[in-house]
Amino acid sequence: MGCGHKDDKASLASSQMASFSHQPHQPPSTPASKEVWKKGGRMFSILLAVHLALLACTLVSSGAFEKIAVHDYDVFFLLTVMMLIVIVWIIFYLVGTSRCPDAILCRDSHAGPIWLRGGLILFAIFSLVMDVFKIGYYSSFYSCLSAIKIIYPIVQAIFVVIQTYFLWISAKDCVHVHLNVTRCGLMLTLTTNLAVWMSAVTDESVHKAHSKLKKNTTEEIFKWLLKAGMRSSSAEECNCDSQICQIFKNGYFWLYPFNIEYSLFASAMVYVMWKNVGRFIDHHSHHIHRLKFRLFRRTFFVGIVSGLIILVSGLGVLILYEVQVNSSTESHKKSQALTMYYIFNIVCLGLMSLVCIGGSVIYRFDKRDMDRHKNPTRTLDVALLMGAALGQYAISYYSIVAIVASTPRDAISALNLTYALLMIAQHTFQNIFIIEGLHRQPPKEDHKHDSHQKDLYGLTFVNINAVSLRMPDSGSTLAPSTASGAEAIHPSDLVRSLTAPKKMNWRRKFLREISMFLLLSNIILWIMPAFGARPQFDNDTELNFYGNSMWPAIVDICLPFGIFYRMHAVASLLEVYIMS
């Protein structure tokens, strides 16, 4: 396994020779000017990813219906092959970069922050538990199932372990060997994660729709379900009567949201690695800010306390909603659950919107400079925030049209309309607040005071009498002998340096409180739809207006993007909190 730069290195060397021949007396250019983006290699890897994604999407969508001659085990076979190829490539990458000393010339300090990698590990743990439940469930009646259904979760567990280790140690890499192979390998990894995500979303949506319609809807809708032939999984043809089998079955469906988020987190980190292939970083302009995460320092606790109140209240609403909607057949209890759900979300979204507007106003008075350096991680964060919000925008606008055009209108319809409007406003204002926070330079006051403050504190407390005795009345600077080689210190500077670190700018305090409140609020707004609280299926207004086939399809397509938006907003708000 060689270390030669056989694809991009030749063009780089030829460009350097040409530049040296025209300018023989000038020194070599900086690494930033040597940066070469191979359009051909990038384009080939993108085309590979597009074709694989379309193939996986076709199989996954076709396998969701029994009338099409594509079964779910065909989908599992494709995903298993893709994951095995990615595992082989990751091993090739790790071995190749470890043996070549010049493989990684620089690292992107913004890529793969610790909180993003920590979240990836958290979701990976739950994904592994889900795979264990899947293996236990399918092993309960392996005699009447295809072997691929047991092989798939085993391979997926291995894939999750190897990929998590790979992203933990290599997320910041800027690779400079085997560039085209690395680009294609990263795009294959990204496509595999997206294919696993599509399969999980489809499987979860079909399961939830099947269980809800079978239990709570009319015979006509259930006949439509059977007629459409929605995948009920070939495992349901086998008997799952034992208690342990039911535990495995219900367990892995409840853990699907974590696996979905894991695939999306991994895809985002792999994309940043793909953007950094062959990249040179100018360390003079690429500042590395080592910020400490201080959760319980320099804060009023208002954001944390109010966010925890919203979080705990949301968990209570979620439990009551699940009990009253899914366990009761009485219509008035269902109406009470929907009313409670909408009121909680209206209050939460209203507070979040006001807080985001206040944070954006505070940014108008913030004196920090804008960070205009090239940052693929930040660019991806902004793109994902804007793109994922489109899913919730679509659901809200469909709901608004259905509510306004439908008659008669009741209290639940009014609450649903308010909820849809506030959902649009909250997403818009929160995106503005997060994007502004991501583009701000981190505070520099602490670093400035730290180096200067140490000398002043030592000077003050060790020789305070000498300083006071030698201090002239005219306010002139201290004698050079006093500072012993350091810069001359003015008495007013001494007083300011002793008192400044004890105070934090009020704008920074408010921004930290706002970020923490929004972070905790987004967590509960992610938990509620991810774990079953989906009023789109329980409210009859949209279902009657768009029909039994169109509205569930709209929700199944758009809602996963809205769920991902919340979790990505949590990661972005944590970064804004630390940068404030």
Coordinates of C-alpha atoms in Angstrom, one line a residue:
M1 CA 0.0 0.0 0.0
G2 CA 1.9 3.0 -1.2
C3 CA 1.9 6.6 -0.1
G4 CA 2.2 8.2 -3.5
H5 CA -0.1 11.0 -4.6
K6 CA -0.8 9.5 -8.0
D7 CA -3.8 11.5 -8.8
D8 CA -3.6 15.0 -7.5
K9 CA 0.1 15.1 -6.6
A10 CA 1.3 15.2 -10.2
S11 CA -0.8 18.3 -11.1
L12 CA 0.3 20.0 -7.9
A13 CA 4.0 19.3 -8.6
S14 CA 3.7 20.5 -12.2
S15 CA 2.0 23.7 -11.1
Q16 CA 4.7 24.3 -8.5
M17 CA 7.5 23.8 -11.1
A18 CA 5.7 26.2 -13.5
S19 CA 5.5 28.8 -10.8
F20 CA 9.1 28.4 -9.8
S21 CA 10.3 28.7 -13.5
H22 CA 8.5 32.1 -13.8
Q23 CA 9.5 33.4 -10.4
P24 CA 12.8 31.9 -9.5
H25 CA 13.7 34.3 -6.8
Q26 CA 10.5 34.1 -4.7
P27 CA 10.0 31.6 -1.9
P28 CA 7.5 28.8 -2.2
S29 CA 3.9 29.8 -1.8
T30 CA 2.0 29.1 1.4
P31 CA 0.0 25.9 1.8
A32 CA -3.3 27.8 1.2
S33 CA -2.1 28.8 -2.3
K34 CA -1.2 25.1 -3.0
E35 CA -4.7 23.9 -2.3
V36 CA -5.9 21.8 -5.2
W37 CA -9.5 20.7 -5.7
K38 CA -9.7 17.9 -8.3
K39 CA -13.0 18.6 -10.0
G40 CA -12.9 15.3 -11.8
G41 CA -12.3 13.2 -8.7
R42 CA -15.1 15.0 -6.9
M43 CA -17.5 14.7 -9.7
F44 CA -16.9 11.0 -10.1
S45 CA -17.5 10.4 -6.4
I46 CA -20.7 12.5 -6.5
L47 CA -21.9 10.5 -9.5
L48 CA -21.2 7.2 -7.7
A49 CA -23.1 8.4 -4.6
V50 CA -26.1 9.6 -6.7
H51 CA -26.4 6.3 -8.5
L52 CA -26.1 4.2 -5.3
A53 CA -28.6 6.5 -3.5
L54 CA -31.1 6.2 -6.3
L55 CA -30.7 2.4 -6.4
A56 CA -31.2 2.1 -2.6
C57 CA -34.2 4.5 -2.6
T58 CA -35.8 2.5 -5.4
L59 CA -35.4 -0.8 -3.5
V60 CA -36.5 0.6 -0.2
S61 CA -39.6 2.3 -1.5
S62 CA -40.5 -0.8 -3.6
G63 CA -39.9 -3.1 -0.7
A64 CA -42.5 -1.2 1.3
F65 CA -45.3 -2.6 -0.8
E66 CA -46.1 -6.3 -1.2
K67 CA -47.7 -5.9 -4.6
I68 CA -44.3 -5.1 -6.1
A69 CA -42.1 -8.1 -6.5
V70 CA -39.4 -6.6 -4.3
H71 CA -39.2 -8.1 -0.8
D72 CA -37.7 -6.6 2.4
Y73 CA -35.0 -9.2 2.4
D74 CA -33.8 -7.8 -1.0
V75 CA -33.4 -4.5 0.6
F76 CA -31.5 -6.1 3.5
F77 CA -29.2 -7.9 1.1
L78 CA -28.3 -4.7 -0.7
L79 CA -27.6 -2.8 2.6
T80 CA -25.6 -5.7 3.9
V81 CA -23.3 -5.7 0.8
M82 CA -22.9 -1.9 1.0
M83 CA -22.0 -2.0 4.7
L84 CA -19.4 -4.8 4.1
I85 CA -17.8 -2.8 1.3
V86 CA -17.6 0.3 3.6
I87 CA -16.1 -1.8 6.4
V88 CA -13.3 -3.1 4.1
W89 CA -12.7 0.5 2.9
I90 CA -12.5 1.9 6.4
I91 CA -9.9 -0.7 7.3
F92 CA -8.0 0.2 4.1
Y93 CA -8.1 3.9 5.1
L94 CA -6.9 3.4 8.6
V95 CA -4.1 1.1 7.7
G96 CA -3.0 3.3 4.7
T97 CA -2.9 6.5 6.7
S98 CA -1.1 5.0 9.6
R99 CA 1.7 3.6 7.5
C100 CA 2.2 6.8 5.5
P101 CA 3.7 9.7 7.5
D102 CA 2.6 12.3 4.9
A103 CA -1.0 11.1 4.6
I104 CA -2.4 13.7 6.9
L105 CA -0.5 17.0 6.6
C106 CA -3.1 19.0 8.6
R107 CA -6.3 18.7 10.5
D108 CA -9.5 20.8 10.5
S109 CA -10.0 22.0 14.0
H110 CA -13.7 22.9 13.3
A111 CA -14.6 19.4 12.0
G112 CA -15.9 16.7 14.4
P113 CA -16.2 18.8 17.6
I114 CA -16.3 16.8 20.8
W115 CA -20.0 17.3 21.5
L116 CA -20.9 16.0 18.0
R117 CA -18.7 12.9 18.4
G118 CA -20.1 12.4 21.9
G119 CA -23.6 12.5 20.4
L120 CA -22.5 10.0 17.8
I121 CA -21.3 7.6 20.4
L122 CA -24.6 7.9 22.4
F123 CA -26.7 7.1 19.3
A124 CA -24.3 4.3 18.4
I125 CA -24.8 2.6 21.8
F126 CA -28.6 2.7 21.3
S127 CA -28.2 1.4 17.8
L128 CA -26.2 -1.5 19.0
V129 CA -29.0 -2.3 21.6
M130 CA -31.5 -2.1 18.7
D131 CA -29.4 -4.6 16.7
V132 CA -29.3 -7.0 19.7
F133 CA -33.1 -6.7 19.9
K134 CA -33.5 -7.4 16.2
I135 CA -31.2 -10.4 16.4
G136 CA -33.2 -11.8 19.3
Y137 CA -36.5 -11.1 17.6
Y138 CA -35.6 -12.8 14.2
S139 CA -33.9 -15.6 16.0
S140 CA -37.2 -16.5 17.7
F141 CA -38.5 -18.0 14.5
Y142 CA -35.4 -18.3 12.2
S143 CA -36.8 -21.5 10.6
C144 CA -39.5 -19.5 8.6
L145 CA -37.4 -16.5 7.7
S146 CA -34.6 -15.7 5.2
A147 CA -31.1 -16.0 6.7
I148 CA -30.4 -12.4 5.6
K149 CA -32.8 -11.1 8.2
I150 CA -30.5 -12.4 10.9
I151 CA -27.2 -11.6 9.1
Y152 CA -28.3 -7.9 8.5
P153 CA -28.4 -6.8 12.1
I154 CA -25.2 -8.6 12.9
V155 CA -23.4 -6.8 10.0
Q156 CA -25.0 -3.5 11.0
A157 CA -23.7 -3.8 14.6
I158 CA -20.2 -4.4 13.2
F159 CA -20.6 -1.5 10.8
V160 CA -21.7 0.8 13.6
V161 CA -18.7 -0.1 15.8
I162 CA -16.1 0.3 13.1
Q163 CA -17.6 3.5 11.7
T164 CA -17.9 5.1 15.1
Y165 CA -14.2 4.4 15.8
F166 CA -13.3 5.7 12.4
L167 CA -15.2 8.9 12.8
W168 CA -13.9 9.4 16.4
I169 CA -10.2 9.4 15.3
S170 CA -10.4 10.6 11.7
A171 CA -13.2 13.2 11.6
K172 CA -10.6 16.1 11.5
D173 CA -8.4 14.5 8.8
C174 CA -7.3 16.4 5.7
V175 CA -6.1 13.5 3.6
H176 CA -3.4 13.9 1.0
V177 CA -2.9 10.3 -0.3
H178 CA -5.1 8.2 -2.6
L179 CA -7.4 11.2 -3.1
N180 CA -9.8 9.8 -5.6
V181 CA -10.1 6.5 -3.8
T182 CA -10.7 8.4 -0.5
R183 CA -13.3 10.6 -2.0
C184 CA -15.2 7.6 -3.5
G185 CA -14.9 5.7 -0.2
L186 CA -16.3 8.6 1.8
M187 CA -19.1 9.0 -0.6
L188 CA -19.9 5.3 -0.5
T189 CA -19.9 5.6 3.3
L190 CA -22.3 8.6 3.2
T191 CA -24.6 6.8 0.8
T192 CA -24.7 3.7 2.9
N193 CA -25.7 5.7 6.0
L194 CA -28.4 7.5 4.0
A195 CA -29.7 4.1 2.7
V196 CA -29.8 2.7 6.2
W197 CA -31.6 5.8 7.3
M198 CA -34.2 5.5 4.5
S199 CA -34.8 1.8 5.4
A200 CA -35.2 2.6 9.1
V201 CA -37.6 5.5 8.4
T202 CA -39.7 3.4 6.0
D203 CA -39.8 0.5 8.4
E204 CA -40.7 2.6 11.4
S205 CA -43.4 4.6 9.4
V206 CA -45.0 1.5 8.1
H207 CA -45.1 -0.1 11.5
K208 CA -46.6 2.9 13.2
A209 CA -49.2 3.5 10.5
H210 CA -50.1 -0.2 10.4
S211 CA -50.6 -0.4 14.2
K212 CA -52.5 2.9 14.5
L213 CA -54.8 2.2 11.5
K214 CA -55.5 -1.3 12.6
K215 CA -56.4 -0.3 16.1
N216 CA -58.1 3.1 15.9
T217 CA -59.5 3.7 12.4
T218 CA -62.5 2.5 10.4
E219 CA -62.7 -0.7 8.4
E220 CA -62.6 1.3 5.2
I221 CA -59.1 2.7 6.0
F222 CA -57.9 -0.6 7.1
K223 CA -59.0 -2.2 3.8
W224 CA -57.1 0.5 2.0
L225 CA -54.0 -0.5 4.0
L226 CA -54.4 -4.1 3.0
K227 CA -55.2 -3.1 -0.6
A228 CA -52.1 -0.9 -0.8
G229 CA -50.1 -3.8 0.5
M230 CA -47.9 -1.9 2.9
R231 CA -45.1 -4.0 4.1
S232 CA -46.0 -5.7 7.3
S233 CA -42.7 -7.6 7.4
S234 CA -42.6 -11.2 6.5
A235 CA -41.8 -11.9 10.2
E236 CA -45.5 -11.3 11.0
E237 CA -46.3 -14.4 9.0
C238 CA -44.5 -16.4 11.7
N239 CA -45.9 -16.7 15.2
C240 CA -44.5 -14.4 17.8
D241 CA -46.5 -15.5 20.8
S242 CA -43.8 -15.7 23.5
Q243 CA -43.3 -12.8 25.9
I244 CA -39.6 -12.5 25.1
C245 CA -40.4 -12.3 21.4
Q246 CA -42.8 -9.4 22.0
I247 CA -40.3 -7.6 24.1
F248 CA -37.7 -7.8 21.4
K249 CA -40.2 -6.7 18.7
N250 CA -41.4 -3.7 20.7
G251 CA -37.9 -2.8 21.9
Y252 CA -36.2 -2.5 18.6
F253 CA -39.1 -0.3 17.1
W254 CA -38.8 2.0 20.1
L255 CA -35.0 2.3 19.5
Y256 CA -35.4 3.2 15.8
P257 CA -35.2 7.0 16.4
F258 CA -31.7 6.7 17.8
N259 CA -30.6 4.6 14.8
I260 CA -32.1 7.2 12.5
E261 CA -30.2 10.0 14.2
Y262 CA -27.0 8.0 14.2
S263 CA -27.1 7.6 10.4
L264 CA -27.7 11.3 9.9
F265 CA -25.0 12.4 12.3
A266 CA -22.5 10.0 10.6
S267 CA -23.5 11.3 7.2
A268 CA -22.8 14.9 8.2
M269 CA -19.4 14.0 9.6
V270 CA -18.4 12.0 6.6
Y271 CA -19.5 14.8 4.3
V272 CA -17.1 17.2 6.1
M273 CA -14.3 14.7 5.7
W274 CA -15.1 14.5 2.0
K275 CA -14.9 18.2 1.7
N276 CA -11.5 18.2 3.5
V277 CA -9.8 15.6 1.2
G278 CA -6.8 17.3 -0.3
R279 CA -7.3 20.5 1.6
F280 CA -4.4 22.6 2.9
I281 CA -5.2 24.8 5.9
D282 CA -3.4 28.1 6.4
H283 CA -2.7 28.1 10.2
H284 CA -2.2 31.9 10.2
S285 CA -5.8 32.5 9.2
H286 CA -7.3 29.3 10.6
H287 CA -7.4 30.1 14.3
I288 CA -7.9 27.4 16.8
H289 CA -10.1 28.4 19.7
R290 CA -9.8 26.2 22.7
L291 CA -13.0 27.0 24.5
K292 CA -14.0 25.4 27.8
F293 CA -17.5 24.1 28.3
R294 CA -18.6 25.7 31.6
L295 CA -22.2 24.8 32.2
F296 CA -22.6 26.0 35.7
R297 CA -20.3 29.0 35.7
R298 CA -21.1 32.6 34.7
T299 CA -24.8 32.0 34.3
F300 CA -28.0 33.1 36.0
F301 CA -29.5 29.5 35.7
V302 CA -32.6 31.1 34.2
G303 CA -32.2 29.3 30.8
I304 CA -31.4 26.0 32.4
V305 CA -34.2 26.0 34.9
S306 CA -36.8 27.2 32.4
G307 CA -35.6 24.7 29.9
L308 CA -35.8 21.9 32.4
I309 CA -39.3 22.9 33.3
I310 CA -40.3 22.7 29.6
L311 CA -38.5 19.4 29.3
V312 CA -40.2 17.7 32.3
S313 CA -43.6 19.2 31.4
G314 CA -43.2 17.8 27.8
L315 CA -42.4 14.4 29.1
G316 CA -45.6 14.4 31.2
V317 CA -47.6 15.6 28.2
L318 CA -46.1 12.8 26.0
I319 CA -47.0 10.1 28.5
L320 CA -50.5 11.3 28.9
Y321 CA -50.9 11.7 25.2
E322 CA -49.7 8.2 24.5
V323 CA -52.0 6.7 27.2
Q324 CA -55.2 8.6 26.1
V325 CA -54.8 8.3 22.3
N326 CA -53.4 4.8 21.9
S327 CA -55.0 3.1 24.8
S328 CA -58.5 4.6 24.7
T329 CA -61.2 4.3 22.1
E330 CA -63.3 7.2 23.5
S331 CA -63.4 10.2 21.3
H332 CA -63.6 12.8 24.0
K333 CA -60.4 11.5 25.6
K334 CA -58.7 11.7 22.2
S335 CA -59.9 15.3 21.9
Q336 CA -58.6 16.1 25.4
A337 CA -55.2 14.6 24.5
L338 CA -55.0 16.7 21.3
T339 CA -56.0 19.9 23.1
M340 CA -53.3 19.3 25.8
Y341 CA -50.7 18.5 23.2
Y342 CA -51.5 21.6 21.1
I343 CA -51.6 24.0 24.1
F344 CA -48.2 22.7 25.4
N345 CA -46.6 23.1 21.9
I346 CA -48.1 26.6 21.4
V347 CA -46.7 27.8 24.7
C348 CA -43.3 26.2 24.0
L349 CA -43.1 27.5 20.4
G350 CA -44.2 30.9 21.4
L351 CA -41.6 31.2 24.1
M352 CA -38.9 29.9 21.8
S353 CA -39.9 32.4 19.1
L354 CA -39.7 35.3 21.5
V355 CA -36.4 34.2 22.9
C356 CA -34.9 33.8 19.4
I357 CA -36.1 37.3 18.5
G358 CA -34.5 38.7 21.7
G359 CA -31.2 36.8 20.9
S360 CA -31.1 38.2 17.4
V361 CA -31.7 41.7 18.8
I362 CA -28.8 41.2 21.3
Y363 CA -26.5 40.2 18.4
R364 CA -27.1 43.7 16.9
F365 CA -25.3 45.1 19.9
D366 CA -22.6 42.4 19.9
K367 CA -19.2 43.9 19.2
R368 CA -17.5 40.7 18.2
D369 CA -16.4 40.4 14.6
M370 CA -17.9 38.0 12.1
D371 CA -15.9 34.9 11.3
R372 CA -15.5 34.9 7.5
H373 CA -12.9 32.1 7.3
K374 CA -13.5 29.1 5.2
N375 CA -15.3 26.5 7.3
P376 CA -16.9 23.4 5.7
T377 CA -18.4 22.3 9.0
R378 CA -20.2 25.6 9.5
T379 CA -21.4 25.6 5.9
L380 CA -22.8 22.1 6.3
D381 CA -24.5 23.1 9.6
V382 CA -26.3 26.0 8.0
A383 CA -27.3 23.9 4.9
L384 CA -28.7 21.2 7.1
L385 CA -30.6 23.6 9.3
M386 CA -32.2 25.3 6.3
G387 CA -32.8 22.0 4.4
A388 CA -34.2 20.0 7.3
A389 CA -36.6 22.8 8.2
L390 CA -38.3 22.4 4.9
G391 CA -39.9 19.2 6.1
Q392 CA -41.7 20.9 9.0
Y393 CA -42.5 23.9 6.7
A394 CA -44.3 21.5 4.3
I395 CA -46.4 19.8 7.0
S396 CA -47.4 23.2 8.5
Y397 CA -48.4 24.7 5.2
Y398 CA -50.4 21.6 4.2
S399 CA -52.2 21.8 7.6
I400 CA -52.9 25.5 7.2
V401 CA -54.5 24.9 3.8
A402 CA -56.6 22.0 5.1
I403 CA -57.8 23.9 8.2
V404 CA -58.7 27.1 6.4
A405 CA -60.5 25.3 3.6
S406 CA -62.4 22.8 5.9
T407 CA -65.7 23.3 7.6
P408 CA -66.9 23.2 10.3
R409 CA -64.1 24.7 12.5
D410 CA -63.9 23.7 16.1
A411 CA -61.5 24.5 19.0
I412 CA -59.0 21.8 18.0
S413 CA -58.8 23.2 14.5
A414 CA -58.1 26.7 15.9
L415 CA -55.3 25.2 18.1
N416 CA -54.0 23.2 15.2
L417 CA -53.8 26.4 13.0
T418 CA -52.0 28.3 15.7
Y419 CA -49.6 25.4 16.2
A420 CA -48.8 25.3 12.5
L421 CA -48.2 29.1 12.2
L422 CA -46.0 29.1 15.3
M423 CA -44.1 26.2 14.0
I424 CA -43.2 28.1 10.9
A425 CA -42.3 31.2 12.9
Q426 CA -40.2 29.3 15.4
H427 CA -38.1 27.5 12.8
T428 CA -37.5 30.8 11.0
F429 CA -36.4 32.8 14.0
Q430 CA -34.3 30.0 15.4
N431 CA -32.4 29.5 12.2
I432 CA -31.6 33.2 12.1
F433 CA -30.4 33.1 15.7
I434 CA -28.3 29.9 15.3
I435 CA -26.7 31.1 12.0
E436 CA -25.7 34.4 13.5
G437 CA -24.2 32.7 16.5
L438 CA -22.2 30.3 14.3
H439 CA -20.7 33.1 12.4
R440 CA -19.5 35.1 15.4
Q441 CA -15.9 35.1 16.5
P442 CA -15.4 33.6 20.0
P443 CA -14.7 36.0 22.9
K444 CA -11.1 37.0 23.3
E445 CA -11.3 38.9 26.5
D446 CA -10.5 35.9 28.7
H447 CA -7.3 35.1 26.8
K448 CA -6.1 38.6 26.8
H449 CA -6.6 39.0 30.5
D450 CA -5.1 35.6 31.5
S451 CA -1.6 36.2 30.2
H452 CA -1.5 39.8 31.5
Q453 CA -3.4 39.0 34.7
K454 CA -0.8 36.5 36.0
D455 CA 2.0 39.0 36.1
L456 CA -0.3 41.6 37.7
Y457 CA -1.5 39.3 40.4
G458 CA 2.0 38.2 41.2
L459 CA 3.2 41.8 41.2
T460 CA 0.3 43.0 43.3
F461 CA 0.1 40.3 46.0
V462 CA 3.8 39.6 46.3
N463 CA 5.0 43.2 46.4
I464 CA 1.9 45.2 47.0
N465 CA 3.6 47.6 49.4
A466 CA 6.5 48.3 47.0
V467 CA 4.1 49.1 44.3
S468 CA 2.1 51.4 46.4
L469 CA 5.2 53.1 47.7
R470 CA 6.7 53.6 44.3
M471 CA 3.5 54.8 42.7
P472 CA 3.9 58.5 41.9
D473 CA 1.0 60.8 42.4
S474 CA 1.1 62.0 38.8
G475 CA -0.2 58.5 37.6
S476 CA 3.0 57.8 35.6
T477 CA 3.9 54.3 34.7
L478 CA 5.9 52.1 37.0
A479 CA 9.7 52.0 36.9
P480 CA 11.3 49.4 34.6
S481 CA 13.0 47.8 37.6
T482 CA 9.6 47.1 39.1
A483 CA 8.3 45.1 36.1
S484 CA 11.7 43.4 35.6
G485 CA 11.6 43.1 31.8
A486 CA 7.9 43.2 31.4
E487 CA 5.9 46.1 29.9
A488 CA 5.3 49.1 31.9
I489 CA 2.0 48.9 33.8
H490 CA -0.3 51.9 34.4
P491 CA -2.1 52.0 37.7
S492 CA -5.5 52.2 36.0
D493 CA -4.6 49.2 33.9
L494 CA -3.7 47.4 37.1
V495 CA -7.1 48.1 38.7
R496 CA -9.0 47.2 35.5
S497 CA -7.1 43.9 35.1
L498 CA -7.9 42.9 38.7
T499 CA -11.6 43.6 38.3
A500 CA -12.4 42.7 34.7
P501 CA -12.2 38.9 34.8
K502 CA -14.8 38.9 37.6
K503 CA -17.4 40.3 35.2
M504 CA -18.9 38.9 32.1
N505 CA -20.5 41.0 29.4
W506 CA -24.2 41.1 29.9
R507 CA -24.8 40.3 26.2
R508 CA -22.8 37.0 26.6
K509 CA -24.7 36.1 29.7
F510 CA -28.1 36.5 28.0
L511 CA -26.9 34.7 24.8
R512 CA -25.8 31.7 27.0
E513 CA -29.2 31.7 28.8
I514 CA -31.1 31.8 25.5
S515 CA -28.9 29.1 23.9
M516 CA -29.5 26.7 26.9
F517 CA -33.2 27.3 27.0
L518 CA -33.5 26.6 23.3
L519 CA -31.3 23.6 23.5
L520 CA -33.5 21.9 26.2
S521 CA -36.7 22.9 24.4
N522 CA -35.5 21.4 21.2
I523 CA -34.7 18.1 23.0
I524 CA -38.4 17.7 24.1
L525 CA -39.6 18.8 20.7
W526 CA -37.4 16.0 19.2
I527 CA -38.6 13.4 21.8
M528 CA -42.3 13.9 21.3
P529 CA -42.6 13.1 17.6
A530 CA -39.8 10.6 17.6
F531 CA -41.4 8.5 20.3
G532 CA -45.0 8.4 19.0
A533 CA -46.7 11.8 19.7
R534 CA -47.8 12.5 16.1
P535 CA -51.1 14.5 16.0
Q536 CA -50.9 14.5 12.2
F537 CA -52.3 10.9 12.3
D538 CA -54.7 11.5 15.1
N539 CA -56.3 14.8 13.9
D540 CA -59.1 14.0 11.4
T541 CA -59.0 17.5 9.7
E542 CA -56.0 16.8 7.4
L543 CA -56.9 13.2 6.9
N544 CA -60.4 14.0 5.7
F545 CA -59.2 16.8 3.5
Y546 CA -56.3 15.2 1.7
G547 CA -57.5 11.6 1.9
N548 CA -56.3 8.4 3.4
S549 CA -53.5 7.9 1.0
M550 CA -52.1 11.4 0.4
W551 CA -51.8 12.7 3.9
P552 CA -50.0 9.7 5.5
A553 CA -47.5 9.8 2.6
I554 CA -46.9 13.6 3.1
V555 CA -46.2 13.1 6.8
D556 CA -44.0 10.0 6.3
I557 CA -41.8 11.9 3.9
C558 CA -41.6 15.2 5.7
L559 CA -41.7 14.3 9.4
P560 CA -38.2 12.6 9.5
F561 CA -36.7 15.8 8.3
G562 CA -38.4 17.7 11.0
I563 CA -37.2 15.3 13.6
F564 CA -33.7 15.5 12.4
Y565 CA -33.9 19.3 12.4
R566 CA -34.5 19.3 16.2
M567 CA -31.5 17.1 17.0
H568 CA -29.2 19.0 14.6
A569 CA -30.5 22.3 16.2
V570 CA -29.4 20.9 19.6
A571 CA -25.9 20.3 18.4
S572 CA -25.7 23.7 16.8
L573 CA -27.1 25.5 19.9
L574 CA -24.5 23.7 22.0
E575 CA -21.8 25.2 19.8
V576 CA -23.4 28.6 20.0
Y577 CA -23.5 28.3 23.8
I578 CA -19.8 27.5 24.0
M579 CA -18.9 30.2 21.6
S580 CA -20.8 32.9 23.6

